[in-house]
């Protein structure tokens, strides 16, 4: 051999030393060729024994084969060149047949020539060990020392290693391949290849197959030693090809050359197989560069994937990572990479610049992928959209299943990778707090598809502890957030605590260690908030944006005529219009894709399973009860536990948003048990509404119940209706809870509270309608009216306020529609200017929209008034409410049948849900329900603004004409009309008797004679008790100076009451005296 040592040789020698090997001519310290792998057991057929220690999945044990062969009788010709004699190992001389039980493949493999084709070291008859070594190394490495032999028996080209032959000739040694010259031969052969690594990986596959097929009777078998040394050298040179490419005459590449081989099927010649990774793992403790090479390759795979989407061939990248994380040592190395958990990375870069980010980034919610699934969405029918969404879901499920397997393997590898994996999840949720802001710039946060994938994987990680009996719910540590939690919550809005209270609470750190169940539970709750629920919010936002853009597009297209005479401007206009249409189409595609992802019933069922645990855990925390073993009792204690009040608000918000979505779009996936738990949390926090500060969350609980009672397919009462009518907990607490929040909704504290309350109450009415047929609820209503009088009167008062308002707004809108429709009639509108016409058309559209929304509320509110007055008349005829109720009924009866009824005429009244006959019938029902109460009849008679006897007659005519009432009801209504007319006459007579009433006796608000005067303590004003009571139902302040006031604070004005009584007595006496004076004297 040449004595000249080049720089490449020096580097190579250093690398060989680091890789645990020495020059082949030197003896290993353990008597074997230098290998850092552990000795292979005699019966091992796959790899060194470190395979088991490293925790990888070993190959299945092949079926043993019995090979009877007669060893060669020839001996080595040169002890100098024989590597086995150099190692001081005996050659076997016995000529007796040998029985060797060898592990082989259960399925026959097609031979590829010589040893590498059969998977075992086959000796030819009479072949010496040297000849076998020469032939085997030639076949495995596809090299030759013979210029005349350039192909093997199977036609594979052989690489001539001429320099090795030349050196052997100079030294006078036999011209054959041995392990002593293999290193130089490998280098020379690899230098001939344009891609040395590909050549060496192919060699590795063949030498590994040879090694696995070796006779395993003794580790001192010369063939075994040859195969092992050849395998060691091959691995070393594979590493050299990656780390020292200039050793083979290659330039140092910009990317990790091993990365592309990780993407190839492991069974392919140039793929990275199990044996390769196991050998690399075995060498990693002694050579840090191997770990760097492998981790660097996976980092390169991640970087390449970050430039791709689901439209590209991403599956090899997923498979590469999946294969990689099957080996715990590699997982440990991978999670130590700086790119696994970088510092100070902005949220929008997590999915591209962390090692795992690109794998979680892949989603059909990416706009380019959505466009691919839903091309020309505005022209497609529902069937096409549905089929595309089904295909999208199948693809995403497969992808998410791979993500879960990868994550699970990382977590199960060992403690350190598990901790780093949890830290990665924590970074994702902690960096994305802005995703739930009112206005979100998508360029400053992670994408919705990425966050949804994270949420789905965390949901699956929770499955092992989420059993049906909640046996592990107590493992979720309530003190987790006070024990150095991964989840950052300091800036989060709390359920019922201000920032100061929350900071003080969480500054009290708890000792101890957080368990894995608690870690994953709190991470998953946070992920839902910033993942699926944020995507749901984004979906609603996109749908509003599409609606706006479509209206704008119509306006833009109407402007085309302005550019028709200028080709340049027209072209610019068309280009701008095309961009706008393309943007609109992209939004439609993203909406379809997002809906497809969110409407995945499998993912939502898994999400709902997790939310069941959150519900039970929250109820346990709030009530102190050991749910579900113990019963939940309401109301809850007056003050919520501090640990509950200081929880992030999103614990409740996740439940609300999740089940609002499911009950609306996927109600069929909810089971009976889940229905009961859902009903429990809704009723609990509506009944004890002071536990939750945010009115939006409480209104969301009503919305869940509303969606739950909406008719679904063969369920006329929805998915919750049957449970609401049969569940003891609901029967006992639901009605009070709904009534309480009906009252509370009057003031939500938001700038839209006036309109919000009508939406909330509309939903409450739907739930009450569903349960009203159950007599238990009607009995509960009667109990409420007797036991909680003030509470019930407040409810009745607000109900009357709503009926009055929505009826007035509806009728006003119909009057406006009627008037504007006449003004815009062709016979009249021709005289209007374009601007006037436009203004009136916009006003008409506004009035039509107003009429539609308010008329729905009108129908429901009047219907509820009819139901309640039918069940209970007394609360509606109490002094503080009866006059307002009578005034409202008279006013709307006059509007429906009085002289101005024609003003309500509109075309297509059904378009507005307006049915005057039905409305009249329900108002008459209210009259009949309350007609037996004298206070009601008197209140109607006292209505000086709207009561007209003719209206009662007109109403009877309409009902008779359209058969709206039965004969018995007609008779009752006629009798009631007569009774009210008589009461009116008596009232007028009394007014005449009293004459002019002194101002001091008149109520300062309604200007009627006071019956029960009281003094307000702050303003010292005297007012009638019924008037101030009615005022306090809506406004708890003194009406004259706005100071706080309760009905208990007023003081009876006995002096004023006495004066009024004296005034009445005096007037009556004067009337009697006058009547007697006018009567003729009896002279008989």
PDB file of N, CA, C and O in Angstrom, residues 164-215:
ATOM      1  N   UNK A 164      -6.620  -0.711  -6.155  1.00  0.00           N
ATOM      2  CA  UNK A 164      -6.443  -1.779  -5.158  1.00  0.00           C
ATOM      3  C   UNK A 164      -5.717  -2.962  -5.792  1.00  0.00           C
ATOM      4  O   UNK A 164      -4.803  -3.536  -5.199  1.00  0.00           O
ATOM      5  N   UNK A 165      -6.127  -3.322  -7.013  1.00  0.00           N
ATOM      6  CA  UNK A 165      -5.449  -4.432  -7.704  1.00  0.00           C
ATOM      7  C   UNK A 165      -3.971  -4.119  -7.897  1.00  0.00           C
ATOM      8  O   UNK A 165      -3.101  -4.966  -7.679  1.00  0.00           O
ATOM      9  N   UNK A 166      -3.703  -2.877  -8.309  1.00  0.00           N
ATOM     10  CA  UNK A 166      -2.320  -2.470  -8.557  1.00  0.00           C
ATOM     11  C   UNK A 166      -1.486  -2.578  -7.293  1.00  0.00           C
ATOM     12  O   UNK A 166      -0.346  -3.071  -7.308  1.00  0.00           O
ATOM     13  N   UNK A 167      -2.035  -2.136  -6.176  1.00  0.00           N
ATOM     14  CA  UNK A 167      -1.288  -2.196  -4.929  1.00  0.00           C
ATOM     15  C   UNK A 167      -1.076  -3.636  -4.478  1.00  0.00           C
ATOM     16  O   UNK A 167      -0.027  -3.988  -3.941  1.00  0.00           O
ATOM     17  N   UNK A 168      -2.080  -4.478  -4.693  1.00  0.00           N
ATOM     18  CA  UNK A 168      -1.911  -5.894  -4.344  1.00  0.00           C
ATOM     19  C   UNK A 168      -0.808  -6.533  -5.185  1.00  0.00           C
ATOM     20  O   UNK A 168      -0.030  -7.359  -4.702  1.00  0.00           O
ATOM     21  N   UNK A 169      -0.770  -6.175  -6.461  1.00  0.00           N
ATOM     22  CA  UNK A 169       0.276  -6.712  -7.343  1.00  0.00           C
ATOM     23  C   UNK A 169       1.650  -6.252  -6.886  1.00  0.00           C
ATOM     24  O   UNK A 169       2.616  -7.011  -6.896  1.00  0.00           O
ATOM     25  N   UNK A 170       1.736  -4.971  -6.488  1.00  0.00           N
ATOM     26  CA  UNK A 170       3.028  -4.447  -6.039  1.00  0.00           C
ATOM     27  C   UNK A 170       3.498  -5.155  -4.783  1.00  0.00           C
ATOM     28  O   UNK A 170       4.693  -5.401  -4.602  1.00  0.00           O
ATOM     29  N   UNK A 171       2.551  -5.494  -3.910  1.00  0.00           N
ATOM     30  CA  UNK A 171       2.913  -6.154  -2.660  1.00  0.00           C
ATOM     31  C   UNK A 171       3.091  -7.656  -2.832  1.00  0.00           C
ATOM     32  O   UNK A 171       3.527  -8.353  -1.928  1.00  0.00           O
ATOM     33  N   UNK A 172       2.673  -8.153  -3.989  1.00  0.00           N
ATOM     34  CA  UNK A 172       2.826  -9.576  -4.259  1.00  0.00           C
ATOM     35  C   UNK A 172       1.836 -10.440  -3.523  1.00  0.00           C
ATOM     36  O   UNK A 172       2.104 -11.626  -3.289  1.00  0.00           O
ATOM     37  N   UNK A 173       0.753  -9.890  -3.137  1.00  0.00           N
ATOM     38  CA  UNK A 173      -0.282 -10.666  -2.446  1.00  0.00           C
ATOM     39  C   UNK A 173      -1.317 -11.144  -3.449  1.00  0.00           C
ATOM     40  O   UNK A 173      -1.447 -10.590  -4.542  1.00  0.00           O
ATOM     41  N   UNK A 174      -2.068 -12.202  -3.082  1.00  0.00           N
ATOM     42  CA  UNK A 174      -3.071 -12.729  -4.026  1.00  0.00           C
ATOM     43  C   UNK A 174      -4.099 -11.656  -4.430  1.00  0.00           C
ATOM     44  O   UNK A 174      -4.496 -10.817  -3.608  1.00  0.00           O
ATOM     45  N   UNK A 175      -4.485 -11.737  -5.675  1.00  0.00           N
ATOM     46  CA  UNK A 175      -5.446 -10.756  -6.201  1.00  0.00           C
ATOM     47  C   UNK A 175      -6.854 -11.234  -5.850  1.00  0.00           C
ATOM     48  O   UNK A 175      -7.506 -11.943  -6.624  1.00  0.00           O
ATOM     49  N   UNK A 176      -7.282 -10.902  -4.674  1.00  0.00           N
ATOM     50  CA  UNK A 176      -8.644 -11.218  -4.270  1.00  0.00           C
ATOM     51  C   UNK A 176      -9.099 -10.216  -3.209  1.00  0.00           C
ATOM     52  O   UNK A 176      -8.288  -9.590  -2.529  1.00  0.00           O
ATOM     53  N   UNK A 177     -10.405 -10.149  -3.078  1.00  0.00           N
ATOM     54  CA  UNK A 177     -10.997  -9.204  -2.132  1.00  0.00           C
ATOM     55  C   UNK A 177     -11.019  -9.812  -0.737  1.00  0.00           C
ATOM     56  O   UNK A 177     -11.447 -10.962  -0.557  1.00  0.00           O
ATOM     57  N   UNK A 178     -10.529  -9.037   0.212  1.00  0.00           N
ATOM     58  CA  UNK A 178     -10.574  -9.433   1.612  1.00  0.00           C
ATOM     59  C   UNK A 178     -11.007  -8.219   2.432  1.00  0.00           C
ATOM     60  O   UNK A 178     -11.023  -7.087   1.948  1.00  0.00           O
ATOM     61  N   UNK A 179     -11.339  -8.467   3.682  1.00  0.00           N
ATOM     62  CA  UNK A 179     -11.755  -7.338   4.527  1.00  0.00           C
ATOM     63  C   UNK A 179     -10.608  -6.375   4.768  1.00  0.00           C
ATOM     64  O   UNK A 179     -10.825  -5.205   5.081  1.00  0.00           O
ATOM     65  N   UNK A 180      -9.351  -6.865   4.605  1.00  0.00           N
ATOM     66  CA  UNK A 180      -8.197  -5.973   4.819  1.00  0.00           C
ATOM     67  C   UNK A 180      -8.081  -4.942   3.713  1.00  0.00           C
ATOM     68  O   UNK A 180      -7.506  -3.872   3.938  1.00  0.00           O
ATOM     69  N   UNK A 181      -8.560  -5.252   2.525  1.00  0.00           N
ATOM     70  CA  UNK A 181      -8.488  -4.270   1.430  1.00  0.00           C
ATOM     71  C   UNK A 181      -9.859  -3.674   1.130  1.00  0.00           C
ATOM     72  O   UNK A 181     -10.007  -2.840   0.227  1.00  0.00           O
ATOM     73  N   UNK A 182     -10.861  -4.103   1.857  1.00  0.00           N
ATOM     74  CA  UNK A 182     -12.225  -3.660   1.549  1.00  0.00           C
ATOM     75  C   UNK A 182     -12.398  -2.153   1.733  1.00  0.00           C
ATOM     76  O   UNK A 182     -13.086  -1.499   0.951  1.00  0.00           O
ATOM     77  N   UNK A 183     -11.744  -1.617   2.745  1.00  0.00           N
ATOM     78  CA  UNK A 183     -11.906  -0.182   2.999  1.00  0.00           C
ATOM     79  C   UNK A 183     -11.449   0.636   1.806  1.00  0.00           C
ATOM     80  O   UNK A 183     -12.151   1.521   1.327  1.00  0.00           O
ATOM     81  N   UNK A 184     -10.237   0.312   1.307  1.00  0.00           N
ATOM     82  CA  UNK A 184      -9.708   1.041   0.160  1.00  0.00           C
ATOM     83  C   UNK A 184     -10.572   0.789  -1.082  1.00  0.00           C
ATOM     84  O   UNK A 184     -10.799   1.678  -1.884  1.00  0.00           O
ATOM     85  N   UNK A 185     -11.041  -0.442  -1.214  1.00  0.00           N
ATOM     86  CA  UNK A 185     -11.878  -0.772  -2.368  1.00  0.00           C
ATOM     87  C   UNK A 185     -13.191   0.000  -2.332  1.00  0.00           C
ATOM     88  O   UNK A 185     -13.683   0.479  -3.356  1.00  0.00           O
ATOM     89  N   UNK A 186     -13.769   0.104  -1.131  1.00  0.00           N
ATOM     90  CA  UNK A 186     -15.023   0.853  -0.995  1.00  0.00           C
ATOM     91  C   UNK A 186     -14.825   2.317  -1.384  1.00  0.00           C
ATOM     92  O   UNK A 186     -15.662   2.904  -2.079  1.00  0.00           O
ATOM     93  N   UNK A 187     -13.727   2.881  -0.914  1.00  0.00           N
ATOM     94  CA  UNK A 187     -13.476   4.282  -1.229  1.00  0.00           C
ATOM     95  C   UNK A 187     -13.302   4.472  -2.728  1.00  0.00           C
ATOM     96  O   UNK A 187     -13.876   5.395  -3.318  1.00  0.00           O
ATOM     97  N   UNK A 188     -12.536   3.579  -3.345  1.00  0.00           N
ATOM     98  CA  UNK A 188     -12.302   3.719  -4.792  1.00  0.00           C
ATOM     99  C   UNK A 188     -13.592   3.514  -5.584  1.00  0.00           C
ATOM    100  O   UNK A 188     -13.888   4.251  -6.526  1.00  0.00           O
ATOM    101  N   UNK A 189     -14.400   2.524  -5.166  1.00  0.00           N
ATOM    102  CA  UNK A 189     -15.652   2.264  -5.888  1.00  0.00           C
ATOM    103  C   UNK A 189     -16.637   3.422  -5.715  1.00  0.00           C
ATOM    104  O   UNK A 189     -17.295   3.843  -6.672  1.00  0.00           O
ATOM    105  N   UNK A 190     -16.723   3.937  -4.501  1.00  0.00           N
ATOM    106  CA  UNK A 190     -17.673   5.031  -4.248  1.00  0.00           C
ATOM    107  C   UNK A 190     -17.268   6.289  -4.990  1.00  0.00           C
ATOM    108  O   UNK A 190     -18.130   7.074  -5.424  1.00  0.00           O
ATOM    109  N   UNK A 191     -15.929   6.493  -5.145  1.00  0.00           N
ATOM    110  CA  UNK A 191     -15.474   7.683  -5.865  1.00  0.00           C
ATOM    111  C   UNK A 191     -15.842   7.641  -7.344  1.00  0.00           C
ATOM    112  O   UNK A 191     -15.869   8.659  -8.015  1.00  0.00           O
ATOM    113  N   UNK A 192     -16.140   6.443  -7.837  1.00  0.00           N
ATOM    114  CA  UNK A 192     -16.548   6.317  -9.236  1.00  0.00           C
ATOM    115  C   UNK A 192     -18.019   6.691  -9.450  1.00  0.00           C
ATOM    116  O   UNK A 192     -18.446   6.872 -10.584  1.00  0.00           O
ATOM    117  N   UNK A 193     -18.779   6.808  -8.347  1.00  0.00           N
ATOM    118  CA  UNK A 193     -20.221   7.016  -8.446  1.00  0.00           C
ATOM    119  C   UNK A 193     -20.574   8.498  -8.398  1.00  0.00           C
ATOM    120  O   UNK A 193     -19.980   9.264  -7.622  1.00  0.00           O
ATOM    121  N   UNK A 194     -21.529   8.910  -9.227  1.00  0.00           N
ATOM    122  CA  UNK A 194     -21.993  10.308  -9.115  1.00  0.00           C
ATOM    123  C   UNK A 194     -22.710  10.561  -7.785  1.00  0.00           C
ATOM    124  O   UNK A 194     -22.711  11.672  -7.285  1.00  0.00           O
ATOM    125  N   UNK A 195     -23.320   9.501  -7.211  1.00  0.00           N
ATOM    126  CA  UNK A 195     -23.991   9.604  -5.913  1.00  0.00           C
ATOM    127  C   UNK A 195     -23.436   8.500  -5.015  1.00  0.00           C
ATOM    128  O   UNK A 195     -24.014   7.411  -4.910  1.00  0.00           O
ATOM    129  N   UNK A 196     -22.327   8.760  -4.355  1.00  0.00           N
ATOM    130  CA  UNK A 196     -21.700   7.700  -3.545  1.00  0.00           C
ATOM    131  C   UNK A 196     -22.641   7.129  -2.472  1.00  0.00           C
ATOM    132  O   UNK A 196     -22.624   5.928  -2.209  1.00  0.00           O
ATOM    133  N   UNK A 197     -23.457   8.005  -1.872  1.00  0.00           N
ATOM    134  CA  UNK A 197     -24.317   7.536  -0.789  1.00  0.00           C
ATOM    135  C   UNK A 197     -25.333   6.517  -1.299  1.00  0.00           C
ATOM    136  O   UNK A 197     -25.626   5.520  -0.619  1.00  0.00           O
ATOM    137  N   UNK A 198     -25.858   6.741  -2.489  1.00  0.00           N
ATOM    138  CA  UNK A 198     -26.825   5.791  -3.037  1.00  0.00           C
ATOM    139  C   UNK A 198     -26.171   4.428  -3.260  1.00  0.00           C
ATOM    140  O   UNK A 198     -26.768   3.381  -2.983  1.00  0.00           O
ATOM    141  N   UNK A 199     -24.962   4.451  -3.766  1.00  0.00           N
ATOM    142  CA  UNK A 199     -24.229   3.193  -3.965  1.00  0.00           C
ATOM    143  C   UNK A 199     -24.000   2.488  -2.639  1.00  0.00           C
ATOM    144  O   UNK A 199     -24.237   1.281  -2.492  1.00  0.00           O
ATOM    145  N   UNK A 200     -23.556   3.240  -1.627  1.00  0.00           N
ATOM    146  CA  UNK A 200     -23.227   2.642  -0.343  1.00  0.00           C
ATOM    147  C   UNK A 200     -24.477   2.134   0.378  1.00  0.00           C
ATOM    148  O   UNK A 200     -24.419   1.106   1.072  1.00  0.00           O
ATOM    149  N   UNK A 201     -25.597   2.817   0.210  1.00  0.00           N
ATOM    150  CA  UNK A 201     -26.831   2.341   0.836  1.00  0.00           C
ATOM    151  C   UNK A 201     -27.282   1.029   0.206  1.00  0.00           C
ATOM    152  O   UNK A 201     -27.798   0.141   0.893  1.00  0.00           O
ATOM    153  N   UNK A 202     -27.101   0.905  -1.105  1.00  0.00           N
ATOM    154  CA  UNK A 202     -27.403  -0.369  -1.757  1.00  0.00           C
ATOM    155  C   UNK A 202     -26.518  -1.484  -1.218  1.00  0.00           C
ATOM    156  O   UNK A 202     -26.976  -2.615  -0.974  1.00  0.00           O
ATOM    157  N   UNK A 203     -25.229  -1.145  -1.022  1.00  0.00           N
ATOM    158  CA  UNK A 203     -24.311  -2.129  -0.449  1.00  0.00           C
ATOM    159  C   UNK A 203     -24.757  -2.510   0.957  1.00  0.00           C
ATOM    160  O   UNK A 203     -24.680  -3.685   1.356  1.00  0.00           O
ATOM    161  N   UNK A 204     -25.203  -1.510   1.715  1.00  0.00           N
ATOM    162  CA  UNK A 204     -25.651  -1.778   3.082  1.00  0.00           C
ATOM    163  C   UNK A 204     -26.817  -2.771   3.110  1.00  0.00           C
ATOM    164  O   UNK A 204     -26.851  -3.668   3.941  1.00  0.00           O
ATOM    165  N   UNK A 205     -27.742  -2.603   2.175  1.00  0.00           N
ATOM    166  CA  UNK A 205     -28.877  -3.525   2.149  1.00  0.00           C
ATOM    167  C   UNK A 205     -28.400  -4.955   1.914  1.00  0.00           C
ATOM    168  O   UNK A 205     -28.868  -5.899   2.562  1.00  0.00           O
ATOM    169  N   UNK A 206     -27.442  -5.095   0.993  1.00  0.00           N
ATOM    170  CA  UNK A 206     -26.980  -6.446   0.655  1.00  0.00           C
ATOM    171  C   UNK A 206     -26.134  -7.045   1.773  1.00  0.00           C
ATOM    172  O   UNK A 206     -26.276  -8.225   2.104  1.00  0.00           O
ATOM    173  N   UNK A 207     -25.282  -6.239   2.387  1.00  0.00           N
ATOM    174  CA  UNK A 207     -24.443  -6.778   3.445  1.00  0.00           C
ATOM    175  C   UNK A 207     -25.266  -7.074   4.690  1.00  0.00           C
ATOM    176  O   UNK A 207     -24.981  -8.028   5.439  1.00  0.00           O
ATOM    177  N   UNK A 208     -26.293  -6.306   4.931  1.00  0.00           N
ATOM    178  CA  UNK A 208     -27.167  -6.578   6.076  1.00  0.00           C
ATOM    179  C   UNK A 208     -27.930  -7.862   5.862  1.00  0.00           C
ATOM    180  O   UNK A 208     -28.125  -8.663   6.790  1.00  0.00           O
ATOM    181  N   UNK A 209     -28.366  -8.075   4.618  1.00  0.00           N
ATOM    182  CA  UNK A 209     -29.082  -9.308   4.319  1.00  0.00           C
ATOM    183  C   UNK A 209     -28.147 -10.507   4.488  1.00  0.00           C
ATOM    184  O   UNK A 209     -28.532 -11.564   5.017  1.00  0.00           O
ATOM    185  N   UNK A 210     -26.908 -10.325   4.063  1.00  0.00           N
ATOM    186  CA  UNK A 210     -25.908 -11.376   4.244  1.00  0.00           C
ATOM    187  C   UNK A 210     -25.706 -11.665   5.723  1.00  0.00           C
ATOM    188  O   UNK A 210     -25.694 -12.821   6.150  1.00  0.00           O
ATOM    189  N   UNK A 211     -25.571 -10.586   6.509  1.00  0.00           N
ATOM    190  CA  UNK A 211     -25.295 -10.735   7.929  1.00  0.00           C
ATOM    191  C   UNK A 211     -26.459 -11.423   8.650  1.00  0.00           C
ATOM    192  O   UNK A 211     -26.255 -12.283   9.500  1.00  0.00           O
ATOM    193  N   UNK A 212     -27.669 -11.064   8.280  1.00  0.00           N
ATOM    194  CA  UNK A 212     -28.830 -11.684   8.915  1.00  0.00           C
ATOM    195  C   UNK A 212     -28.923 -13.173   8.572  1.00  0.00           C
ATOM    196  O   UNK A 212     -29.468 -13.959   9.341  1.00  0.00           O
ATOM    197  N   UNK A 213     -28.421 -13.534   7.416  1.00  0.00           N
ATOM    198  CA  UNK A 213     -28.540 -14.930   6.978  1.00  0.00           C
ATOM    199  C   UNK A 213     -27.373 -15.800   7.345  1.00  0.00           C
ATOM    200  O   UNK A 213     -27.296 -16.951   6.909  1.00  0.00           O
ATOM    201  N   UNK A 214     -26.450 -15.233   8.124  1.00  0.00           N
ATOM    202  CA  UNK A 214     -25.265 -16.019   8.480  1.00  0.00           C
ATOM    203  C   UNK A 214     -25.619 -17.172   9.405  1.00  0.00           C
ATOM    204  O   UNK A 214     -26.579 -17.106  10.169  1.00  0.00           O
ATOM    205  N   UNK A 215     -24.785 -18.251   9.323  1.00  0.00           N
ATOM    206  CA  UNK A 215     -24.885 -19.316  10.315  1.00  0.00           C
ATOM    207  C   UNK A 215     -24.551 -18.716  11.674  1.00  0.00           C
ATOM    208  O   UNK A 215     -23.590 -17.971  11.801  1.00  0.00           O
TER     209      UNK A 215
END
